[in-house]
CSV table of C-alpha atoms and ligand atoms in Angstrom, one decimal:
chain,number,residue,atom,x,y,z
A,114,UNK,CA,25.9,28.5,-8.9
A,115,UNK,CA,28.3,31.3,-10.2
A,116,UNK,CA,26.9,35.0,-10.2
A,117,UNK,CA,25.9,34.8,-13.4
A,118,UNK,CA,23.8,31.6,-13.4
A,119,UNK,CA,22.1,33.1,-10.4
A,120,UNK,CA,21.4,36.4,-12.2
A,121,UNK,CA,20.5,34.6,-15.3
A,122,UNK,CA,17.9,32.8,-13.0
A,123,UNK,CA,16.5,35.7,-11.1
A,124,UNK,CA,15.9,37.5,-14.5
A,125,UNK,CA,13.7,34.2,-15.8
A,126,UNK,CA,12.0,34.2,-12.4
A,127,UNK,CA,11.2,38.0,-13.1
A,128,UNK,CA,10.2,37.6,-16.4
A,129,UNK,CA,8.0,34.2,-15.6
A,130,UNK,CA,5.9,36.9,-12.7
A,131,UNK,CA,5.4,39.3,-16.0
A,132,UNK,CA,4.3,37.3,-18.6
A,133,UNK,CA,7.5,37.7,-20.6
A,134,UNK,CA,8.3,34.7,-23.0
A,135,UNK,CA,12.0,36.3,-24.0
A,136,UNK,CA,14.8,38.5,-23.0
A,137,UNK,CA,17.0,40.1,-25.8
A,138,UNK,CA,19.7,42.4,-24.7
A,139,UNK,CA,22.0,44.1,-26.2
A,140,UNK,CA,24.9,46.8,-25.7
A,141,UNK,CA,24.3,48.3,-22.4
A,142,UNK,CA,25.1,46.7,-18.7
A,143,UNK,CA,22.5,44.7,-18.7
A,144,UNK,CA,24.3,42.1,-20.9
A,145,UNK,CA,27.5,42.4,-18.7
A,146,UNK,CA,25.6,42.2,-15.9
A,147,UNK,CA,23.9,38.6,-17.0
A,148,UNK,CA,27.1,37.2,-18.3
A,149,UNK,CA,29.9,38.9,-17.6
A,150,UNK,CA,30.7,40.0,-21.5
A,151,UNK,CA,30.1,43.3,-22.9
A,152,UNK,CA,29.0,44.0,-26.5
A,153,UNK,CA,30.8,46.1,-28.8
A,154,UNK,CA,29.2,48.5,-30.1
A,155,UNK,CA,28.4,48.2,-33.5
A,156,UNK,CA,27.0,47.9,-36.7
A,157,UNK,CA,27.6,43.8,-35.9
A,158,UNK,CA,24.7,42.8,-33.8
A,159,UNK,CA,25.6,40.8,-30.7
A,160,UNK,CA,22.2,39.9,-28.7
A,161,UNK,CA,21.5,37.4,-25.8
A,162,UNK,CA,17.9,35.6,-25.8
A,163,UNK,CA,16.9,34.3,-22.2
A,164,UNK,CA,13.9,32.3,-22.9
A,165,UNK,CA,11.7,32.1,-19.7
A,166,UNK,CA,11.7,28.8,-19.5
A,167,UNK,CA,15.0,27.5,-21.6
A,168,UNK,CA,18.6,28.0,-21.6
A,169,UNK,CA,20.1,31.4,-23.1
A,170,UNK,CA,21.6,31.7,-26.5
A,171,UNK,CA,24.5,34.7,-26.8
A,172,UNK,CA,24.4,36.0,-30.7
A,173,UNK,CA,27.7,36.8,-31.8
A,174,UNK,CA,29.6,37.8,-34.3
A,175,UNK,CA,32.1,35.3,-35.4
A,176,UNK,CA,34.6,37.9,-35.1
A,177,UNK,CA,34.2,38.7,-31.5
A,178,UNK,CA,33.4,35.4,-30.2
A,179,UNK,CA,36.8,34.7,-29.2
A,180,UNK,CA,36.1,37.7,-26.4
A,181,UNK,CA,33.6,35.7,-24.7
A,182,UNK,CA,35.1,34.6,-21.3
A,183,UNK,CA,34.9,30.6,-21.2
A,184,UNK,CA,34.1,30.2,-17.6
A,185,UNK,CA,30.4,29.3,-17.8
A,186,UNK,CA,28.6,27.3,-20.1
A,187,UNK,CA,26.8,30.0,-21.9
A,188,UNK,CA,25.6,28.6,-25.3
A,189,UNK,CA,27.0,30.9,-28.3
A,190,UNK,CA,25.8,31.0,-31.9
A,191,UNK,CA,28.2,33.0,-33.6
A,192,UNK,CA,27.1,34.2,-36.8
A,193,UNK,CA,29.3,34.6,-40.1
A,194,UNK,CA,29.4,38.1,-42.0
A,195,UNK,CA,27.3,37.0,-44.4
A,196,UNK,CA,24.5,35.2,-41.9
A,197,UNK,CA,21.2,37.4,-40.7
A,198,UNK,CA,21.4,38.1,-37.4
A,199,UNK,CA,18.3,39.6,-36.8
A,200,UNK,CA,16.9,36.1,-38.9
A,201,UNK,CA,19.0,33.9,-36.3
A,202,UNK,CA,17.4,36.0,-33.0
A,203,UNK,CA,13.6,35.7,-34.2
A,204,UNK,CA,14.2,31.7,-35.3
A,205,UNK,CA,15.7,31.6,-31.2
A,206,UNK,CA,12.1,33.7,-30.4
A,207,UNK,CA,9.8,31.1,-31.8
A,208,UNK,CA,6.8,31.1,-31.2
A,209,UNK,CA,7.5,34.3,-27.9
A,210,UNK,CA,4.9,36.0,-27.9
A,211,UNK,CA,5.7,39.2,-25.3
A,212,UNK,CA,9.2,39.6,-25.9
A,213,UNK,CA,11.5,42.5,-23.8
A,214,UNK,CA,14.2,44.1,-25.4
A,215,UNK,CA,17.0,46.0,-23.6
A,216,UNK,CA,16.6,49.6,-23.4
A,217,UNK,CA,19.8,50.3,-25.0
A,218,UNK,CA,19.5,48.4,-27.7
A,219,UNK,CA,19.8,50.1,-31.2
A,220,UNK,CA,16.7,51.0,-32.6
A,221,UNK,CA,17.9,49.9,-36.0
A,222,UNK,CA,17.9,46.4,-34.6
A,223,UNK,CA,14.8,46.4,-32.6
A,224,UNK,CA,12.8,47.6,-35.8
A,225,UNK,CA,14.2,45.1,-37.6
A,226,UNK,CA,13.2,42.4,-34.9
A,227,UNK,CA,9.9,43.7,-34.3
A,228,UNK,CA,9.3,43.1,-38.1
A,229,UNK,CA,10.8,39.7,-37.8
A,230,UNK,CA,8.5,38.6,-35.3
A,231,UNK,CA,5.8,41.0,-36.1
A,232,UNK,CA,3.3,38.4,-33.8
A,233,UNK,CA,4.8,39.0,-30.7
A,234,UNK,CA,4.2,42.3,-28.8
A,235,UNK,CA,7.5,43.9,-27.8
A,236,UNK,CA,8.5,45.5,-24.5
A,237,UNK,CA,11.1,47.6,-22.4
A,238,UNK,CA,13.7,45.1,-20.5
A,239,UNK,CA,13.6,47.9,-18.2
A,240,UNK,CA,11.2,46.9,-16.1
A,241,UNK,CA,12.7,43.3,-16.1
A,242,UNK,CA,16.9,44.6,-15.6
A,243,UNK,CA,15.8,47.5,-13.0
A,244,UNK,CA,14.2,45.5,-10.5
A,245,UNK,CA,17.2,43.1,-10.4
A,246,UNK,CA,20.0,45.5,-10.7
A,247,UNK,CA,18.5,48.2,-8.3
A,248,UNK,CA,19.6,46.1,-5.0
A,249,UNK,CA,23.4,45.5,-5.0
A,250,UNK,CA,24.8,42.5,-3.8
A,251,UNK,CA,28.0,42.8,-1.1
A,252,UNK,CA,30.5,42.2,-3.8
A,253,UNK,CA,29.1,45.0,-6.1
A,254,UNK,CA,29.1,47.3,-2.8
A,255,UNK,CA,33.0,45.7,-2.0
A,256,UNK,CA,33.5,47.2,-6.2
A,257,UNK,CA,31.5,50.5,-6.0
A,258,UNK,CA,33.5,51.1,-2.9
A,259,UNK,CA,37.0,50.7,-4.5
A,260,UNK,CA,36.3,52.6,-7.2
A,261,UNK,CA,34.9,54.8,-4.6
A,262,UNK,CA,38.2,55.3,-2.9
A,263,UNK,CA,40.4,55.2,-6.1
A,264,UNK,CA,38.3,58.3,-6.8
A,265,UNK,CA,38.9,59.4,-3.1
A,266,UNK,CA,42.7,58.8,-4.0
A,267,UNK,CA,43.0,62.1,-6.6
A,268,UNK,CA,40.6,64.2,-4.6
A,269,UNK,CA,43.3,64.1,-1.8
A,270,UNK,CA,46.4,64.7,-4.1
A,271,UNK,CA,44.6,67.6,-5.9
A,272,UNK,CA,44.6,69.8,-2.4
A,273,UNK,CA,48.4,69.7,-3.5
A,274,UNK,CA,48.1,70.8,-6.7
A,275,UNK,CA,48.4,74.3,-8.5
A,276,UNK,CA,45.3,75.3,-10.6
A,277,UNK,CA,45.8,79.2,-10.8
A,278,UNK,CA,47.2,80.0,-14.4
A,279,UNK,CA,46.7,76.6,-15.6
A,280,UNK,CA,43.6,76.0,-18.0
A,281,UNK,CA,40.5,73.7,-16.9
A,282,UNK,CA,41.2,71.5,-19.5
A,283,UNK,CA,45.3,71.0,-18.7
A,284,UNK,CA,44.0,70.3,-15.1
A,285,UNK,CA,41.2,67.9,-16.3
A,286,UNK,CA,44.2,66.2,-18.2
A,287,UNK,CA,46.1,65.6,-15.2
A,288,UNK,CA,43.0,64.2,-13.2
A,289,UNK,CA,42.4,61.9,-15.8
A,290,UNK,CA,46.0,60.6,-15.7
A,291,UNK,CA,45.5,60.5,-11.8
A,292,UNK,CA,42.0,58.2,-12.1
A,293,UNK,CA,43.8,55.8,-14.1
A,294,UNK,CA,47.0,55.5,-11.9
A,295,UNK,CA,44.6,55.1,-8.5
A,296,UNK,CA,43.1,51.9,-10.2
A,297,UNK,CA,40.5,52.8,-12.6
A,298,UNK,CA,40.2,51.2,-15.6
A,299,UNK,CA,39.1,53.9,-17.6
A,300,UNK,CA,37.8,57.6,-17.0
A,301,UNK,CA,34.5,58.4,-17.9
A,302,UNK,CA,34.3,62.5,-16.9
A,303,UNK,CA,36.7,64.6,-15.7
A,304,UNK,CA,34.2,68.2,-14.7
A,305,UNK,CA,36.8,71.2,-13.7
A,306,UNK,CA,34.3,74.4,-13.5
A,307,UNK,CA,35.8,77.6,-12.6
A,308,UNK,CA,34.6,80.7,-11.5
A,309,UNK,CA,31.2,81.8,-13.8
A,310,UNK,CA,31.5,78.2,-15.6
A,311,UNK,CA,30.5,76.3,-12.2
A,312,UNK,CA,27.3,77.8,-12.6
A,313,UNK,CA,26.9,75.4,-14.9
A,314,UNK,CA,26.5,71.2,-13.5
A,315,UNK,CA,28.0,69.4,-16.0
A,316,UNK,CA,30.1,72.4,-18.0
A,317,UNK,CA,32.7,70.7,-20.2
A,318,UNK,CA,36.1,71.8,-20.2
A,319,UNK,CA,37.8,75.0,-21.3
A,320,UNK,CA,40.5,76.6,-22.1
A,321,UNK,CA,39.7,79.0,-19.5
A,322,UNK,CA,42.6,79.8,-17.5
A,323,UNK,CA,41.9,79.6,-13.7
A,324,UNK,CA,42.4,82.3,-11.7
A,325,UNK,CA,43.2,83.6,-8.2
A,326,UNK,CA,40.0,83.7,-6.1
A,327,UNK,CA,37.5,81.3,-7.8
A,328,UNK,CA,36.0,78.2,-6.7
A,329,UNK,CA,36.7,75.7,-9.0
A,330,UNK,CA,34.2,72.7,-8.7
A,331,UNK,CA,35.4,69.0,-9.9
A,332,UNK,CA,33.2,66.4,-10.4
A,333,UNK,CA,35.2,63.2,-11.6
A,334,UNK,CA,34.4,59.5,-12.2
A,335,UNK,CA,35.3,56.2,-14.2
A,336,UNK,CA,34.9,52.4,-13.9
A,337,UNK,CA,37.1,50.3,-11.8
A,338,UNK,CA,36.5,46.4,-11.8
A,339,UNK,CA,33.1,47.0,-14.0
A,340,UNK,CA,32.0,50.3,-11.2
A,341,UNK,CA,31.6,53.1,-11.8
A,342,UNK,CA,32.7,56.3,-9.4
A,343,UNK,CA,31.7,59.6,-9.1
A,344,UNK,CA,32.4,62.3,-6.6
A,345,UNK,CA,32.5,65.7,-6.4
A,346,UNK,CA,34.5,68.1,-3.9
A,347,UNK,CA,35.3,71.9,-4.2
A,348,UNK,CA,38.8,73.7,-4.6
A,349,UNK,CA,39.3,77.6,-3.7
A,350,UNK,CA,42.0,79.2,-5.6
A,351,UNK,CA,43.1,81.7,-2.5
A,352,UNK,CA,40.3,83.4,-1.3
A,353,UNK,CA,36.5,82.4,-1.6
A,354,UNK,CA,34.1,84.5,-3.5
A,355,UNK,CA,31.7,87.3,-2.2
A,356,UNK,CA,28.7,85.1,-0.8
A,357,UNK,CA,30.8,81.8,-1.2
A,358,UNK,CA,31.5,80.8,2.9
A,359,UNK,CA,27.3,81.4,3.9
A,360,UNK,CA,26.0,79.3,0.8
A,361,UNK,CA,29.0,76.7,1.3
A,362,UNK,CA,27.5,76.5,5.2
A,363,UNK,CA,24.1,75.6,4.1
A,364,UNK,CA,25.3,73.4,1.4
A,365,UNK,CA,27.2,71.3,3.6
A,366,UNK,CA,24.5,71.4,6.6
A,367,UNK,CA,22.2,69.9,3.5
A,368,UNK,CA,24.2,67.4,1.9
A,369,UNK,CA,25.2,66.1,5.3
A,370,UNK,CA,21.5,65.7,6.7
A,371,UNK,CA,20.4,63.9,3.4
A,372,UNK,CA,22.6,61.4,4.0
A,373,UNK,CA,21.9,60.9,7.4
A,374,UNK,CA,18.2,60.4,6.7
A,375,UNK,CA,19.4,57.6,4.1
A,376,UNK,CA,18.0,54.2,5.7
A,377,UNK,CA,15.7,51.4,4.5
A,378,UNK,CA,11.7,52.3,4.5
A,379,UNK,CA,12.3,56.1,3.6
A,380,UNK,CA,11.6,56.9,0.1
A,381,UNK,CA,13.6,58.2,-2.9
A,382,UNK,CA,12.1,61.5,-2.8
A,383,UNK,CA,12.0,62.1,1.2
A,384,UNK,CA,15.7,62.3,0.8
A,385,UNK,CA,15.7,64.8,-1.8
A,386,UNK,CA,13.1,66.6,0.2
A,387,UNK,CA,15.7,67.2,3.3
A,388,UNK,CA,18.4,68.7,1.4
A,389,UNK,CA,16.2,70.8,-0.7
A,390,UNK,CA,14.1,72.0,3.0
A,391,UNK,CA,17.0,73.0,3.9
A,392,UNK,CA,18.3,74.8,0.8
A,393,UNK,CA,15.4,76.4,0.4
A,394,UNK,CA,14.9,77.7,4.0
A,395,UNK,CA,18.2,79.6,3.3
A,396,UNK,CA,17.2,81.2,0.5
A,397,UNK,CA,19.2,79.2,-2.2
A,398,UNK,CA,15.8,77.1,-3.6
A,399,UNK,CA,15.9,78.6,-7.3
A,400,UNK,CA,18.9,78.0,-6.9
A,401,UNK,CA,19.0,74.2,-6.8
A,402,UNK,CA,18.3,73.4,-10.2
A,403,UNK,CA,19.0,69.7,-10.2
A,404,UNK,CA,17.4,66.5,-8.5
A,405,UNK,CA,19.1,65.1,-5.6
A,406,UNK,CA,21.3,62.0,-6.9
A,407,UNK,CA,21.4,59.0,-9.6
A,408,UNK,CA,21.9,56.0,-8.6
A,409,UNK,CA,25.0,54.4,-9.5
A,410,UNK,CA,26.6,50.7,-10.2
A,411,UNK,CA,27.8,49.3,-13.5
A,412,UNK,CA,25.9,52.6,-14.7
A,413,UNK,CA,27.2,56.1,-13.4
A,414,UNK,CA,23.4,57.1,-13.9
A,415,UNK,CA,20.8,54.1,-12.8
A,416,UNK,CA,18.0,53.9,-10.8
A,417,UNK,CA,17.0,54.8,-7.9
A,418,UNK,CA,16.8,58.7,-9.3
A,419,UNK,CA,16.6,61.0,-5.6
A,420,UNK,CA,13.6,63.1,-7.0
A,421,UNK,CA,10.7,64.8,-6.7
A,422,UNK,CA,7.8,61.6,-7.3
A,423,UNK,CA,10.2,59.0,-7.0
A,424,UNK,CA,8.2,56.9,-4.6
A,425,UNK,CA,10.7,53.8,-4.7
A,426,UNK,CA,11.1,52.6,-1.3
A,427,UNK,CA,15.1,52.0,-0.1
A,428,UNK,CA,16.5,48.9,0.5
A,429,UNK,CA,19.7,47.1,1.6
A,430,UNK,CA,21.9,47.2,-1.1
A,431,UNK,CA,20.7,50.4,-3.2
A,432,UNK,CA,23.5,52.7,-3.8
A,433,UNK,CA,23.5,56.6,-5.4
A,434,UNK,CA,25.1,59.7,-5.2
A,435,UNK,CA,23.8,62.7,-2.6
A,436,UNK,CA,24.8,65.8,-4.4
A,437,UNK,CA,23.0,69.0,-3.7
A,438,UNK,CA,24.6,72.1,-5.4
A,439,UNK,CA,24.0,76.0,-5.4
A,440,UNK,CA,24.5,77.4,-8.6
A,441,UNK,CA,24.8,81.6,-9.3
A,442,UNK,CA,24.5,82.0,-12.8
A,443,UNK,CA,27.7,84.4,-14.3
A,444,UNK,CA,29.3,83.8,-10.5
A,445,UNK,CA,30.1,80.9,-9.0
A,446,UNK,CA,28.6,77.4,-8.7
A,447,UNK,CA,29.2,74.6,-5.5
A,448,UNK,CA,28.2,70.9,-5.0
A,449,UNK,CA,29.1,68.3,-2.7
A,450,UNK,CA,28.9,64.4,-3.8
A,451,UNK,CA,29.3,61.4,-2.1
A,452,UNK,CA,27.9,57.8,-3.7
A,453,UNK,CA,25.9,56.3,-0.5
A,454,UNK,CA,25.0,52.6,0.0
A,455,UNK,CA,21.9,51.9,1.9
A,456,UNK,CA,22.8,49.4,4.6
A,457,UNK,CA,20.3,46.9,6.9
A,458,UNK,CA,20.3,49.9,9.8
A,459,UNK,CA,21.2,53.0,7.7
A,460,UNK,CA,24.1,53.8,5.0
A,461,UNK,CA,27.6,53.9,4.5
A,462,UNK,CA,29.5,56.7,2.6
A,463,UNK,CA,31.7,55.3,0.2
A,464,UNK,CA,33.2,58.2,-0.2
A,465,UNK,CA,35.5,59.5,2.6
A,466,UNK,CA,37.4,62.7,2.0
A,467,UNK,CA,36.5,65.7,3.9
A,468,UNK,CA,33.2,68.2,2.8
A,469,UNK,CA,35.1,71.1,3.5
A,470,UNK,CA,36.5,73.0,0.7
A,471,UNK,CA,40.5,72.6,-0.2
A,472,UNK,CA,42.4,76.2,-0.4
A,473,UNK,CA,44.6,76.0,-3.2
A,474,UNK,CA,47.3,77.8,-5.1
B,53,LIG,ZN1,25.9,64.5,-13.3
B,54,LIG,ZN1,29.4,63.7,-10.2
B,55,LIG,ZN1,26.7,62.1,-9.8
């Protein structure tokens, strides 16, 4: 059975335990993720229908069904330009009468559907997609890990790189160029916060020109092999700023005892909870202003969110990121991220490069 039938199966056994009569899904991963295609995009609706109980249908445009990778027998209905689609997924529905729709799906289509086949009662996929997606198999860990270390790959050649005098954005350029040439397929953010803009998590970049004595943090990520990466590690242009080296200290200490606590049986939010003890013992607690980590996969951000009321129990196979920060608004931000995969006795880092700091020029 390839991957895909197996997924394909797991998703019907899912849906069979809920009461759910069909699957539609959309753009998204979770179509990828069942099939191994990914949708465009588009005004052009492309939707697979997993009946509980029957073999899926992939609607296609005519157009694009050409993309569709031949290596299982998935059964395709491609429609012509001037067919209904949305006509051609409720006639597939029948008679459904709890149908789950992906929760990326546009809504244009999903009103549409929901007027089509205005009997059945319609609900998220989510429930469905996260419960299979959430534990990754030891390929998808093999694939997280690669990208893992592609990502590694420019965190090490940056510590040999100039960033004084050069603007955020010229050096968010050349890490982009660097993603792509470690083995990522494509870049999906490329964060270079210096000085004041660090303060801010997911500041875009700037023309800001860099200068001597700022931490600069970079946060960086893309897909490689259908995985996504995403790490982030800090760079000192000289000397550290006033306050920097004591908050750094506790950062570290945090971000180092959250992922040791990592292991099946403790909770989503007990993890959170030791790196923010800690951060908050030291005085830094307002300063904390995000959750923990996201988990990560075909998605940069997935489940199992590290926060606050997330009661999800870890398993085997779940991987995210552990990435506490301090942030000093109109000063200087920090944060340290590593994408962790729970194992059968604990976890393994993905990522590998060192915590400390890299002194630049
Ligand atoms: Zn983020
Ligand atoms: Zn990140
Ligand atoms: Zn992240």
């Amino acid at each position: 059975m390839s991957r895909y039938h197996a997924r394909l199966a797991a998703a019907q056994a899912t849906m069979q335990a809920k009461g759910v009569d069909a699957l539609c899904v959309s753009v998204g991963s979770d179509l990828p993720y069942l099939t191994g295609y990914a949708a465009m995009a588009s005004e052009r609706l492309t939707m697979l229908v997993v009946p509980a109980e029957a073999d899926p249908v992939l609607v296609i445009p005519q157009l694009e069904a050409p993309r569709v990778r031949t290596d299982h027998d998935l059964a395709i209905r491609a429609w012509m330009e001037w067919e209904d689609p949305i006509a051609i997924v409720a006639d597939l529905l029948g008679g459904a009468s709890a149908v789950a729709v992906g929760d990326q799906t546009w809504s244009t289509f999903t009103l549409a559907l929901q007027t089509a086949s205005s009997a059945a009662v319609w609900v998220s996929a989510g429930a469905i997609m996260r419960d299979l997606r959430i534990r990754k198999s030891s390929d998808e860990v093999d694939d997280l890990r690669e990208a893992a270390r592609a990502a590694d790959r420019v965190i090490d050649e940056l510590g040999h790189v100039r960033f004084s005098g050069r603007s955020e954005r010229d050096v968010g350029r050349e890490i982009a160029e660097r993603l792509l040439a470690a083995g990522h397929d494509t870049v999906d953010f490329t964060i270079v916060a210096a000085g004041p803009h660090g303060a801010s998590p997911h500041h875009e970049l700037s023309d800001r020109m860099i200068q001597h004595g700022e931490a600069v943090v970079v946060d960086i990520g893309g897909h490689r092999n259908g995985y996504a990466s995403d790490t982030t590690r800090m760079f000192i242009v000289g000397d550290a700023p006033v306050g920097f080296d004591d908050a750094y200290t506790v950062l570290r200490a945090a971000q180092a005892a959250a992922c040791e606590f990592v292991a099946p049986g403790v909770t989503a939010s007990a993890v959170d909870a030791v790196a923010r003890s800690i951060i908050e013992d030291a005085g830094y607690g307002d300063l904390f202003i995000h959750r923990l980590g996201h988990g990560i996969g075909m998605d940069t951000h997935e489940d199992p969110y590290l926060v606050a009321g997330n009661d999800t129990v870890l398993e085997a196979g779940m991987a995210f990121s552990v990435e506490p920060g301090i942030y000093v608004p109109d000063a200087w931000g920090m944060r340290i991220e590593d994408i962790v995969a729970v194992t059968e006795d604990g976890m393994e880092s993905l990522n590998e490069t060192p915590r400390t700091y890299r002194i630049v020029t």
